[in-house]
CSV table of C-alpha atoms and ligand atoms in Angstrom, one decimal:
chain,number,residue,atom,x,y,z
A,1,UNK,CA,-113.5,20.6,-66.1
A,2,UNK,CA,-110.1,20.3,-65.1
A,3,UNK,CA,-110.6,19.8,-61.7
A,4,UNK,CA,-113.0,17.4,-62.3
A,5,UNK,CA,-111.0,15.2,-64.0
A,6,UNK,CA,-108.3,15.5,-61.6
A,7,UNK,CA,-111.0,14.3,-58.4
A,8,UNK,CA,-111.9,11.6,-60.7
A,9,UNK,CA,-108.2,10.4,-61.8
A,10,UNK,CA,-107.7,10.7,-58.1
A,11,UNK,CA,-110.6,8.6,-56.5
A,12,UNK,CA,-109.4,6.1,-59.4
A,13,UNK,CA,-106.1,6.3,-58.3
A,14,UNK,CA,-107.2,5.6,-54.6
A,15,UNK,CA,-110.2,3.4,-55.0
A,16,UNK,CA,-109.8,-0.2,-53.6
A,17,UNK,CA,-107.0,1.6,-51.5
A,18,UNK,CA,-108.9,3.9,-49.6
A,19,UNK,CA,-110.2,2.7,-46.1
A,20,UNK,CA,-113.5,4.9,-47.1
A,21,UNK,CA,-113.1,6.4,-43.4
A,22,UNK,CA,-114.3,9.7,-42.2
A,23,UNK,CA,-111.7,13.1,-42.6
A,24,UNK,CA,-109.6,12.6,-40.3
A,25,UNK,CA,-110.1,9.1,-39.0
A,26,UNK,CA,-107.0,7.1,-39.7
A,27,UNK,CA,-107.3,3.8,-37.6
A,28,UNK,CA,-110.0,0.8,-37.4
A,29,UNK,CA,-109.9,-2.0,-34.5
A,30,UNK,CA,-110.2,-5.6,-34.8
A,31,UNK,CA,-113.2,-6.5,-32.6
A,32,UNK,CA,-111.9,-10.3,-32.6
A,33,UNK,CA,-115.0,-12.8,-31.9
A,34,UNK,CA,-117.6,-9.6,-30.5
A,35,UNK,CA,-121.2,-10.1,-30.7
A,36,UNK,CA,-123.0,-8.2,-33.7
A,37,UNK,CA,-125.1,-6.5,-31.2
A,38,UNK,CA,-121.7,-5.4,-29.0
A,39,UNK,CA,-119.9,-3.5,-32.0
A,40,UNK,CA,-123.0,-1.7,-32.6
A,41,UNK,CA,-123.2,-0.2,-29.3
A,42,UNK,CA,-119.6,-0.1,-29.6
A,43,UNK,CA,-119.5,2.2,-32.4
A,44,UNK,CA,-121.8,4.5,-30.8
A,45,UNK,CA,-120.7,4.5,-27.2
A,46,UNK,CA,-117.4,4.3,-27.6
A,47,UNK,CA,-115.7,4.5,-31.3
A,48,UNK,CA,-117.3,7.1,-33.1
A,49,UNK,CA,-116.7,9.6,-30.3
A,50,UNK,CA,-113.0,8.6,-29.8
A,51,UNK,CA,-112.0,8.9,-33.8
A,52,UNK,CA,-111.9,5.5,-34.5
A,53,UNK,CA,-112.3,5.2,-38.7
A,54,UNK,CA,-113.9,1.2,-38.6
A,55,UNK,CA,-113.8,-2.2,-37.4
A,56,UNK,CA,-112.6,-5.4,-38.6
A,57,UNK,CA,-115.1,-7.7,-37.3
A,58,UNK,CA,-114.8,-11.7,-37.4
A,59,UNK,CA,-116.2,-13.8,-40.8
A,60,UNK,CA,-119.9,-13.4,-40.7
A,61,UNK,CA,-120.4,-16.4,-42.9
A,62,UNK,CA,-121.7,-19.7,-41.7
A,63,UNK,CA,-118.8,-22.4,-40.3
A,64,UNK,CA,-118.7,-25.6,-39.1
A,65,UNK,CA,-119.3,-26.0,-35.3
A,66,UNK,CA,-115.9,-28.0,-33.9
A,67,UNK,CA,-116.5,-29.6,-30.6
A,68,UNK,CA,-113.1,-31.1,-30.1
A,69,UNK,CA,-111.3,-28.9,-29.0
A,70,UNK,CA,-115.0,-26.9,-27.4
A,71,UNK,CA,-115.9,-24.0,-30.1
A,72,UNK,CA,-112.3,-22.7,-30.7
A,73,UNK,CA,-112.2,-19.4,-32.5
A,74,UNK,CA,-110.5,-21.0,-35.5
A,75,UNK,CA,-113.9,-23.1,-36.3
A,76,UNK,CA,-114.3,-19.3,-38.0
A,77,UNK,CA,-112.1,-19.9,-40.7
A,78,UNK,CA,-113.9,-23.1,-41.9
A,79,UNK,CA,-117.1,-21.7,-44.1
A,80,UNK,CA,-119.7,-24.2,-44.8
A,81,UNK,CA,-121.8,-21.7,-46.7
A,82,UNK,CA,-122.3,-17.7,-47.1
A,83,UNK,CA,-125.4,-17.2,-44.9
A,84,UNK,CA,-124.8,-14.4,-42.6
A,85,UNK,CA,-125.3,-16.7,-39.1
A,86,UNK,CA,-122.5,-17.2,-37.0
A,87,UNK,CA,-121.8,-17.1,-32.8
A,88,UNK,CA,-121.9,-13.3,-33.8
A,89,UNK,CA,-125.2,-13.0,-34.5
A,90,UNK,CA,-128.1,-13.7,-37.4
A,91,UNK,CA,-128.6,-11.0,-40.3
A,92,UNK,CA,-131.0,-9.0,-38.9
A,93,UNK,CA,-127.9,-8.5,-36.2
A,94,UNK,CA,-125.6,-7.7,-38.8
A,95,UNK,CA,-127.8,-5.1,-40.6
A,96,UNK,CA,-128.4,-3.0,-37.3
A,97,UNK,CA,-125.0,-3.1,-36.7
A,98,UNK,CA,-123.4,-1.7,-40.1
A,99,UNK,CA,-126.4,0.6,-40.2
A,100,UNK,CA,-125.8,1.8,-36.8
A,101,UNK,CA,-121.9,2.3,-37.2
A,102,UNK,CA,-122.5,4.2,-40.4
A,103,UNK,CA,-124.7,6.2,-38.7
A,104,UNK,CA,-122.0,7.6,-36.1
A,105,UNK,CA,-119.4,7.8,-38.9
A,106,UNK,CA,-117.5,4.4,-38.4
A,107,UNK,CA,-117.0,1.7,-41.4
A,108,UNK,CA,-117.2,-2.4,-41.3
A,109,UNK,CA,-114.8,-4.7,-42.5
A,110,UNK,CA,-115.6,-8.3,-43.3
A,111,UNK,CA,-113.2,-10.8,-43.1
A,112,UNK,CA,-114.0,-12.7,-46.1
A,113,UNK,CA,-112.4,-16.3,-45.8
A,114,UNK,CA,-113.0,-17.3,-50.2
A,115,UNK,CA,-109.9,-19.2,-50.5
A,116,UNK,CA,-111.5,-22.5,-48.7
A,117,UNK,CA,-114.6,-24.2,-47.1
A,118,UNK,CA,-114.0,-26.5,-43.9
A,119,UNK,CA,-111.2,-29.2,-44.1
A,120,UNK,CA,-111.1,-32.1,-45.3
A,121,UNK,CA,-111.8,-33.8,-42.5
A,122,UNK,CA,-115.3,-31.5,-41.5
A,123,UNK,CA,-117.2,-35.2,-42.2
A,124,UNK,CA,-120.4,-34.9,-43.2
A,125,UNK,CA,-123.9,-33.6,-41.5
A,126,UNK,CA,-125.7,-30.2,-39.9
A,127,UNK,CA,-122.6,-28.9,-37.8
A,128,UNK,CA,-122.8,-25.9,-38.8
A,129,UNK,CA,-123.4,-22.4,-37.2
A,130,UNK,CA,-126.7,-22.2,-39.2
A,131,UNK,CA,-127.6,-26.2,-39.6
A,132,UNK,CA,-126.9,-26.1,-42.9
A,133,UNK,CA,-126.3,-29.5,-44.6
A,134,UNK,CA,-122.4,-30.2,-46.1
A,135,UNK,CA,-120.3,-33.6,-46.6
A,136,UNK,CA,-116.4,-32.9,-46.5
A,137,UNK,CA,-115.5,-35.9,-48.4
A,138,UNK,CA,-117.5,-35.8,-51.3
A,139,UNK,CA,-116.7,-31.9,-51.4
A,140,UNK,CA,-120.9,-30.8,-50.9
A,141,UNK,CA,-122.0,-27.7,-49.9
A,142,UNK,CA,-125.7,-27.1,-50.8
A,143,UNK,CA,-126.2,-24.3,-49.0
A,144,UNK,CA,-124.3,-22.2,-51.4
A,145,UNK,CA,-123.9,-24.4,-53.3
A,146,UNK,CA,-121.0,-26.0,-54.0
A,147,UNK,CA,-119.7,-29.7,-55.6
A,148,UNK,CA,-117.2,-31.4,-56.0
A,149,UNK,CA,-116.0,-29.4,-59.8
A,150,UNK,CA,-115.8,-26.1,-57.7
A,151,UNK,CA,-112.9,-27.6,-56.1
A,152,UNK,CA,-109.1,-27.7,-57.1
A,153,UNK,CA,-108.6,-31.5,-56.1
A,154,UNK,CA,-107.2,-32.5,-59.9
A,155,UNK,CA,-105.3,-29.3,-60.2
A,156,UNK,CA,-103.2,-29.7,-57.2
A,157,UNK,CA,-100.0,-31.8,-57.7
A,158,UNK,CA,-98.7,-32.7,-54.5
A,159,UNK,CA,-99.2,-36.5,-53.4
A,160,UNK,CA,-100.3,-34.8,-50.0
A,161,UNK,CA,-102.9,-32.9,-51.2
A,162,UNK,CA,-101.5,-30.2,-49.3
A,163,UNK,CA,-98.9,-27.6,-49.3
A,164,UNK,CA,-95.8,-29.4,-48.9
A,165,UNK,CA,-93.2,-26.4,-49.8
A,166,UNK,CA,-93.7,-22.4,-49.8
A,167,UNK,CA,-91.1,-22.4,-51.9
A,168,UNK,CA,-94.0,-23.8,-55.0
A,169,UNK,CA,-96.9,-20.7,-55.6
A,170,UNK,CA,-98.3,-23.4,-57.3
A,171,UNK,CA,-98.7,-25.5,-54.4
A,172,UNK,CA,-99.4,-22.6,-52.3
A,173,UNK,CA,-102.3,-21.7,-54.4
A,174,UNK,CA,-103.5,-24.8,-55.7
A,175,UNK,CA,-102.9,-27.4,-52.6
A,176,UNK,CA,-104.8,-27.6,-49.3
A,177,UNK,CA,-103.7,-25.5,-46.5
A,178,UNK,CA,-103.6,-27.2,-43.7
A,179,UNK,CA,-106.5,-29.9,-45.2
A,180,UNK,CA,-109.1,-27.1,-46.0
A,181,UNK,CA,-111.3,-28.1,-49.0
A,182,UNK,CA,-109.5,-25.7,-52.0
A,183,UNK,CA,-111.7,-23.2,-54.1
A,184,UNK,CA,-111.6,-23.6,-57.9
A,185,UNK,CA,-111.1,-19.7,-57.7
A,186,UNK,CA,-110.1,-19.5,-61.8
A,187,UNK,CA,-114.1,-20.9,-62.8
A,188,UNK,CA,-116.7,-18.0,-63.5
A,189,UNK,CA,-118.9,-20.1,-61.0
A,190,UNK,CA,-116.7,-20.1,-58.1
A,191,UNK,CA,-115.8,-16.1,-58.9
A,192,UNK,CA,-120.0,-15.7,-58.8
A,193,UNK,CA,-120.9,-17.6,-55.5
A,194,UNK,CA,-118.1,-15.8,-54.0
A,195,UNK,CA,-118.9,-11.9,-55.3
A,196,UNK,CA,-122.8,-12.3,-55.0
A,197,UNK,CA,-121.6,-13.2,-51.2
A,198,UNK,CA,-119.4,-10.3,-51.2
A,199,UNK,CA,-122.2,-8.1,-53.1
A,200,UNK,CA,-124.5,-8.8,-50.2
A,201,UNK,CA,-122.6,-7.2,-47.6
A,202,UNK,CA,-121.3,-4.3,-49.7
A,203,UNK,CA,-125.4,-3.3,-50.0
A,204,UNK,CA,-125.8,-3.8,-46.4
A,205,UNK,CA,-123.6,-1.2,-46.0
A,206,UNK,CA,-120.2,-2.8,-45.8
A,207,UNK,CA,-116.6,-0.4,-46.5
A,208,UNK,CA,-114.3,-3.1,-47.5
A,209,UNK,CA,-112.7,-6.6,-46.7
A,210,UNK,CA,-109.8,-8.2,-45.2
A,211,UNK,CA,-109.3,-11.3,-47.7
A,212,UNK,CA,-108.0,-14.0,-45.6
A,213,UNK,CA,-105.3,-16.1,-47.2
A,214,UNK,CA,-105.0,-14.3,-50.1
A,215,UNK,CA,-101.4,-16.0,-50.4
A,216,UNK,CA,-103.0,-19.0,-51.2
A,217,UNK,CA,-105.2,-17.4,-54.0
A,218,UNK,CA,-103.9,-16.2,-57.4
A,219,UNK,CA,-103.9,-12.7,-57.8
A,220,UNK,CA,-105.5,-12.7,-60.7
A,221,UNK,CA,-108.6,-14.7,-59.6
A,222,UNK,CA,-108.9,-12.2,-56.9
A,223,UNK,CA,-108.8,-9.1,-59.7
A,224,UNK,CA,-111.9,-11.3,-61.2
A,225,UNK,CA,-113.9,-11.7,-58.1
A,226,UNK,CA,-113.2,-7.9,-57.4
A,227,UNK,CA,-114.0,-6.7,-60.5
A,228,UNK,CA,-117.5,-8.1,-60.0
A,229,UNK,CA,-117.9,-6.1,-56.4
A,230,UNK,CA,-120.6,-3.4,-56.4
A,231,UNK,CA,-120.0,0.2,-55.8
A,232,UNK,CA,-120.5,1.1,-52.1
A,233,UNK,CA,-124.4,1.8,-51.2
A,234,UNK,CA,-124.9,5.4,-51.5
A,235,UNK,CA,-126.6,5.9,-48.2
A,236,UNK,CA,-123.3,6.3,-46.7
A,237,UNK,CA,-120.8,6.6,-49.4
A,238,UNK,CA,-120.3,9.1,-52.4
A,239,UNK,CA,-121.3,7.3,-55.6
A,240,UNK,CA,-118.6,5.6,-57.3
A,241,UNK,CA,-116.8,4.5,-54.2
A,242,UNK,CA,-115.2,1.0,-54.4
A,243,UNK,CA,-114.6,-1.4,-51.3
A,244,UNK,CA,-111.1,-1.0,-49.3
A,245,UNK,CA,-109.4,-4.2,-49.8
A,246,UNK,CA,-107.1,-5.4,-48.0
A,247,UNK,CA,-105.4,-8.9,-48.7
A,248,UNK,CA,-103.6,-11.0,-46.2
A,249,UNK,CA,-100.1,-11.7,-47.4
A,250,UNK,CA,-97.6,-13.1,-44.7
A,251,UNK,CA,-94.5,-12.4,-46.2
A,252,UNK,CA,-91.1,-12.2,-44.2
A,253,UNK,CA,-88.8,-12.4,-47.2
A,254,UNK,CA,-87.4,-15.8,-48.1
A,255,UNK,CA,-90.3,-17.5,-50.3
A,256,UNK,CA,-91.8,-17.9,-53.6
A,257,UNK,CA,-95.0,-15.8,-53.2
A,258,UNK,CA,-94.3,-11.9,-52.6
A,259,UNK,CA,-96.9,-9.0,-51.3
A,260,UNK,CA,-95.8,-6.8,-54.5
A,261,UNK,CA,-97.7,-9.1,-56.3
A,262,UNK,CA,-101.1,-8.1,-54.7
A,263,UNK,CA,-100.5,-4.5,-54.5
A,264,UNK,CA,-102.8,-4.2,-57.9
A,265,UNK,CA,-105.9,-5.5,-56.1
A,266,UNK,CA,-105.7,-3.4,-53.0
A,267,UNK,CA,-103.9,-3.1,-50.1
A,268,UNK,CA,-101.8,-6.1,-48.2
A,269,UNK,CA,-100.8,-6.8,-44.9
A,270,UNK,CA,-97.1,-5.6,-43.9
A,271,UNK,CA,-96.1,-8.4,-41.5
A,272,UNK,CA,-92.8,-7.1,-40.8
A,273,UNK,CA,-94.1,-4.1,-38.9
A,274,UNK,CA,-94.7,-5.7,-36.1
A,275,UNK,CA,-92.1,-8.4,-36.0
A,276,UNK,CA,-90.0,-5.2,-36.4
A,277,UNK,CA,-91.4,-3.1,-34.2
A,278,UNK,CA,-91.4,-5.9,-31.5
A,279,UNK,CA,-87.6,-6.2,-31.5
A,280,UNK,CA,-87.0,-2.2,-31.5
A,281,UNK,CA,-89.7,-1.8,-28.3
A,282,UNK,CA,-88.4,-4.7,-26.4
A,283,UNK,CA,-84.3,-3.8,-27.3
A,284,UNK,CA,-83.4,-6.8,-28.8
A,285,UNK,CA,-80.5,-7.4,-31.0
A,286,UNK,CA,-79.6,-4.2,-30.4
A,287,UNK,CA,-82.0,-2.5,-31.6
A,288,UNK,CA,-83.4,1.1,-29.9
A,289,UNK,CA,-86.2,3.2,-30.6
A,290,UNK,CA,-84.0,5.9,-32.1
A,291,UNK,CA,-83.1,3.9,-35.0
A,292,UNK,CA,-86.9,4.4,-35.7
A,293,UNK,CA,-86.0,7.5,-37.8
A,294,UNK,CA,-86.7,6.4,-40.7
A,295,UNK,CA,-89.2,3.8,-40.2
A,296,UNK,CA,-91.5,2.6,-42.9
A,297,UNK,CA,-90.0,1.6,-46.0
A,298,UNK,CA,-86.4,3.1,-44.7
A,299,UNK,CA,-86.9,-0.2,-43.0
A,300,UNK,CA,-87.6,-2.3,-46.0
A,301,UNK,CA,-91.2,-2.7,-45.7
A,302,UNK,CA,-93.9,-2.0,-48.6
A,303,UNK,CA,-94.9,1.0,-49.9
A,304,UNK,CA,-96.9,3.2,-47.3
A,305,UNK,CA,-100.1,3.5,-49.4
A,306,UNK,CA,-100.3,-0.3,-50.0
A,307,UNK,CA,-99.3,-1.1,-46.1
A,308,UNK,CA,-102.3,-2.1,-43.4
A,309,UNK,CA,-99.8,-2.3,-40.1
A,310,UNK,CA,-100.6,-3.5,-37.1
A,311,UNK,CA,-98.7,-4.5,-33.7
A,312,UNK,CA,-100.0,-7.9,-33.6
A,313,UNK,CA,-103.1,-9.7,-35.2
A,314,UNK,CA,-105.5,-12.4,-33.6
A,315,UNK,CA,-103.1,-15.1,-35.1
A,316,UNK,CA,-99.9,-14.2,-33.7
A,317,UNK,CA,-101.3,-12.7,-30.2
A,318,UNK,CA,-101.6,-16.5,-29.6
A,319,UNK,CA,-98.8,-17.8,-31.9
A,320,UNK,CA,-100.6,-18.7,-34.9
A,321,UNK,CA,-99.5,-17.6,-38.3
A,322,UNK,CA,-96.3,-15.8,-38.4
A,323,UNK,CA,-94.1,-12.7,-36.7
A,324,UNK,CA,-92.7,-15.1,-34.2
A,325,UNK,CA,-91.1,-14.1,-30.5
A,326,UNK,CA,-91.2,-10.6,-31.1
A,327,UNK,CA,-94.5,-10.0,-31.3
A,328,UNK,CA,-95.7,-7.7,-28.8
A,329,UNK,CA,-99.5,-8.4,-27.0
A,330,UNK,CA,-101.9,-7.4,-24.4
A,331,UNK,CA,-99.7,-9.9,-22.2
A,332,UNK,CA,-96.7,-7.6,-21.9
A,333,UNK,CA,-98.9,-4.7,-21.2
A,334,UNK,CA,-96.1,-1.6,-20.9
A,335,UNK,CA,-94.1,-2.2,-24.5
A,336,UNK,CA,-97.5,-3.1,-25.8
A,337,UNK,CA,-99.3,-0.1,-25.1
A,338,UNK,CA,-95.8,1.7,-26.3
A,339,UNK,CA,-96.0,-0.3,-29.4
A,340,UNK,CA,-99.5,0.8,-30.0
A,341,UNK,CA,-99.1,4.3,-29.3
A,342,UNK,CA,-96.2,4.8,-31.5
A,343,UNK,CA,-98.1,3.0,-34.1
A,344,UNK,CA,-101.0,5.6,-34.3
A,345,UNK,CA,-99.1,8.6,-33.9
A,346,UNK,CA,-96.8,7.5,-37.1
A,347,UNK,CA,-97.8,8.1,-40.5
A,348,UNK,CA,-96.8,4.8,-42.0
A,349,UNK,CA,-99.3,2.7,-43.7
A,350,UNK,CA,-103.0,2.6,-42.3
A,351,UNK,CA,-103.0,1.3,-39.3
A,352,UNK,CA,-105.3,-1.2,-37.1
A,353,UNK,CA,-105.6,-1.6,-33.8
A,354,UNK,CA,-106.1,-5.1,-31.8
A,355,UNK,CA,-109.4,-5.7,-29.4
A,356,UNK,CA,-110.0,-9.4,-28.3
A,357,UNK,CA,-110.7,-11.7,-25.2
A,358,UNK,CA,-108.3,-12.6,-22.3
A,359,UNK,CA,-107.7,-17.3,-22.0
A,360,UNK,CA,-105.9,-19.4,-20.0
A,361,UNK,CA,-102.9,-19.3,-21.5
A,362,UNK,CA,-100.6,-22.5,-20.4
A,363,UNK,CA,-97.4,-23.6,-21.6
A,364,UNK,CA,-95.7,-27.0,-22.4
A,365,UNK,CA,-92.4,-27.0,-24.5
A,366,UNK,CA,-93.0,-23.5,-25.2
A,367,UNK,CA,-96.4,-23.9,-26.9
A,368,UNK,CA,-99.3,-22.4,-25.5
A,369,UNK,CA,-101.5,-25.6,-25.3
A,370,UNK,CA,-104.1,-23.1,-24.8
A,371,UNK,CA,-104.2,-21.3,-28.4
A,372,UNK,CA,-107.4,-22.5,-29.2
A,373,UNK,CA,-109.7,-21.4,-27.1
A,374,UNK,CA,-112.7,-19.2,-27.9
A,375,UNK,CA,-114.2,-15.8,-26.6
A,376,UNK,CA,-116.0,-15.9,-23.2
A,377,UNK,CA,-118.7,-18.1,-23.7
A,378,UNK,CA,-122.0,-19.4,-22.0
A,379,UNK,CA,-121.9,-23.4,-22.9
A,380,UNK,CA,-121.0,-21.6,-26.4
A,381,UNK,CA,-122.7,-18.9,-26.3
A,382,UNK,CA,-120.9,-15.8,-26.6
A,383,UNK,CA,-120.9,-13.6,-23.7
A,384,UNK,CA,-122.0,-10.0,-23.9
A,385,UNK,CA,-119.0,-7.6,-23.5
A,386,UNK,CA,-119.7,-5.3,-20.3
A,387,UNK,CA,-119.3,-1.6,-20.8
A,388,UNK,CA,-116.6,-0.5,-17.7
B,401,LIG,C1,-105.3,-30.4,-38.9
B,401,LIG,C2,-103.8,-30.8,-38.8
B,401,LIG,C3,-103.1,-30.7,-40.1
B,401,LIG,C4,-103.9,-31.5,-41.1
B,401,LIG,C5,-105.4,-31.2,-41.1
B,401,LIG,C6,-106.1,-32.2,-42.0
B,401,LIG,O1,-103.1,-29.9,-37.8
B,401,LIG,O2,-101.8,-31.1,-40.1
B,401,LIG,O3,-103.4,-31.3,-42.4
B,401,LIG,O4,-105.9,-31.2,-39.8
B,401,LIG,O5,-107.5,-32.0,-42.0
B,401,LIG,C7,-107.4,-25.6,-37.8
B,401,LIG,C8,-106.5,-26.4,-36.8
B,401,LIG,C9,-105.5,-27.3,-37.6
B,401,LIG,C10,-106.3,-28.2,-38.5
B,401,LIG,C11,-107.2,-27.4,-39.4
B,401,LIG,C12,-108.0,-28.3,-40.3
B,401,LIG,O6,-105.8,-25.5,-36.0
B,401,LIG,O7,-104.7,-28.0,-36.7
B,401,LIG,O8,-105.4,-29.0,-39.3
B,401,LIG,O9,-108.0,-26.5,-38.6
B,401,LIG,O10,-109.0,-28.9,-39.6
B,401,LIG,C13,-107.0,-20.4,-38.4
B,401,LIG,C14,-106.0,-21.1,-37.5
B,401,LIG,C15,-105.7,-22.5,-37.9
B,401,LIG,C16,-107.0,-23.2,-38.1
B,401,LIG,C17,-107.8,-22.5,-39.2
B,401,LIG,C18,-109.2,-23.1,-39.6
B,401,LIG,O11,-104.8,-20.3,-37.4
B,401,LIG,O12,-105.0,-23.1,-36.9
B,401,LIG,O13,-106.8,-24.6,-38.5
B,401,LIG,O14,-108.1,-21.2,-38.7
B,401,LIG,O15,-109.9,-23.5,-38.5
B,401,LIG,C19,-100.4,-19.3,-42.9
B,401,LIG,C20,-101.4,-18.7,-44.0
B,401,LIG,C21,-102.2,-17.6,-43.5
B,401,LIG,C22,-103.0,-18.0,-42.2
B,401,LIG,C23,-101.9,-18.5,-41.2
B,401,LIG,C24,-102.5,-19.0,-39.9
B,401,LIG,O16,-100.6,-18.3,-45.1
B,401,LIG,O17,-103.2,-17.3,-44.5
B,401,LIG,O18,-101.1,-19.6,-41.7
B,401,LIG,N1,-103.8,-17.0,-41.6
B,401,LIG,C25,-105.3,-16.9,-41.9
B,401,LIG,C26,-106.1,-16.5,-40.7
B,401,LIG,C27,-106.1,-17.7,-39.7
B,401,LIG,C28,-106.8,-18.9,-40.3
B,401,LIG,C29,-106.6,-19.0,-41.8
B,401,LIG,C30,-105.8,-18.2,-42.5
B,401,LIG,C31,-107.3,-20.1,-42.5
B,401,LIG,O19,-105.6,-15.3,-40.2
B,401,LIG,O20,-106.7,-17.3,-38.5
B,401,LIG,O21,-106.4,-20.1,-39.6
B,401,LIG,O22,-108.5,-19.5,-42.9
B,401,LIG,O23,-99.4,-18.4,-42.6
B,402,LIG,CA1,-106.1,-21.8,-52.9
């Protein structure tokens, strides 16, 4: 009796926190932009036998097509509804996949982009990955569906519209990032659309989710979408098991919104780790590798149960988001691989490795003009990734 309220206390304890890996499997990979039909062979050619836990794989969701620039890889972060049909594949796709990865032991993790639709600016018509019907301007989305009440227009006070100062949660939560049309997260409806979305995957077969911008979403509407999640499906996972969340927090120190204020819903990205990380490996500012010691929150970073880490993500490999100079990539290949190394053989947080697609990159005034462009592609058609 004892023990078994002990195991209980402790899967409550761990819940949401827990990657729901295999023993002994302590890492996923972000297969950035692959093909449904790739990760699955993937995970059975390649990650299962090397001890990989999972992958992170791109939104699944429906977004709009953007043709200027040609089918950039951010078009991804602008849903237009939750159908499971992107560049990555149709359903059917994404239900041999997670039931082939489960099968060899190794978990899926959705990217699930809830705080917005497309921007403002989407217009109106059938460009969308599936052809489903949306107008940007008067804020329609049938295909879930959303209208213009689901949206947090009249709540945001900024004469932009947008996100004017980081130094306002309220604007950071409320406002437009970047234009994209803003959920209503506090209504009952929005919470529903979004968790019978999220409840779809998790039966498929699903581990857990990154939630994108979860900076820009109150923690306390996330708590009510996750409270609505479904247990994991039992085909795979012991009953009771809850989906590993992790939340995507950019914080650096210096603004309003902190990562401590997530750490109730699940886990949160530790950006500093790889800013960090970036300056020890390439010896700036003095920095060496034996000052590594006490790495992890010696260094001032998060607590290590809370912490997903990673060397660099697919925003900042191309310098998107944040991390800045540091930031060490597949395009300075020695430190990198020295980065990533380090990174898995250290205990500190759970960790995730980075897997995407080679481009052009070109500089003018220091920006890569280039940061935009999409996976290999057949007149957009994403290319099948060749087993070497
Ligand atoms: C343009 C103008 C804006 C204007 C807007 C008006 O530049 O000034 O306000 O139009 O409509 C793309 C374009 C961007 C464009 C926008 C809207 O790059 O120029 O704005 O679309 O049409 C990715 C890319 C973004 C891209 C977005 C959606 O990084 O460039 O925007 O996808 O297509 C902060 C956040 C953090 C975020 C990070 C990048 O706190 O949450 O910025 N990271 C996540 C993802 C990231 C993704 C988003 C969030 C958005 O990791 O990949 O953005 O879902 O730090
Ligand atoms: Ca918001």
């Amino acid at each position: 009796m004892k023990f078994f309220l002990l195991l209980s206390a402790l899967g409550l304890c761990w819940a949401q926190y827990s990657p729901n890996t295999q023993q002994g499997r302590t890492s996923m990979v972000h297969l950035f932009e692959w093909r449904w039909v790739d990760i699955a062979q993937e995970c059975e050619r390649y990650l299962a036998p090397n001890g990989f836990g999972g992958v992170q794989i791109s939104p699944p969701n429906e977004n709009i097509v953007v043709n200027n620039p040609s089918r950039p890889w951010w078009e991804r972060y602008q849903p237009i509804s939750y159908k499971i049909c992107t560049r990555s594949g149709n359903e059917n796709e994404f239900r041999d996949m997670v039931t082939r990865c489960n099968n060899v032991g190794v978990r899926i993790y959705v990217d699930a982009v809830i705080n917005h639709m497309c921007g403002e600016g989407g217009g109106a018509g059938t460009s969308s990955t599936c052809g489903s019907y949306f107008n940007a301007g008067n804020r329609e989305f049938p295909a879930v569906p959303y209208s213009g009440w689901d949206f947090n227009d009249g709540k945001c006070k900024t004469s932009s519209g947008g996100i004017d100062s980081y130094n306002d949660a309220y604007q950071v939560r409320d406002c437009r990032l970047v234009g994209f049309l803003d959920l209503a997260l506090e209504k009952d409806y929005v919470r529903t659309q979004i968790a019978n979305y999220m409840n779809n995957l998790i039966d498929i077969g699903v581990a857990g989710f990154r939630l994108d911008a979860s900076k820009h979403m109150w923690p306390g509407d996330i708590k009510a979408v996750l409270d609505k999640l479904h247990n994991l499906n039992t085909k795979w996972f012991p009953g009771g098991s809850r989906p590993f969340i992790f939340q995507e927090v950019i914080d650096l120190g210096g603004e309003a919104i902190t990562s401590s204020e997530y750490f109730g819903n699940g886990r949160v990205t530790e950006f500093k780790y790889g800013a960090k990380l970036g300056t020890v490996i390439r010896r700036w500012n003095g920095e060496k590798m034996a000052y590594l010691k006490n790495w992890g929150e010696g260094w001032g970073f998060m607590p290590s149960d809370r912490a997903l880490v990673f060397v660099d993500n697919h925003d900042n490999q191309r310098g998107h988001g944040a991390g800045g100079s540091s930031i060490l990539t597949f395009w300075d290949a020695r430190l990198y691989k020295m980065a990533v190394g380090f990174m898995l053989a250290h205990p500190y947080g759970f960790t995730r490795v980075m897997s995407s697609y080679r481009w052009p990159r070109y500089f003018v005034n220091g920006q890569d003009v280039n940061d935009w462009i999409g996976p290999p592609n057949n007149n957009g058609v994403i290319k099948e990734v060749t087993n070497y």
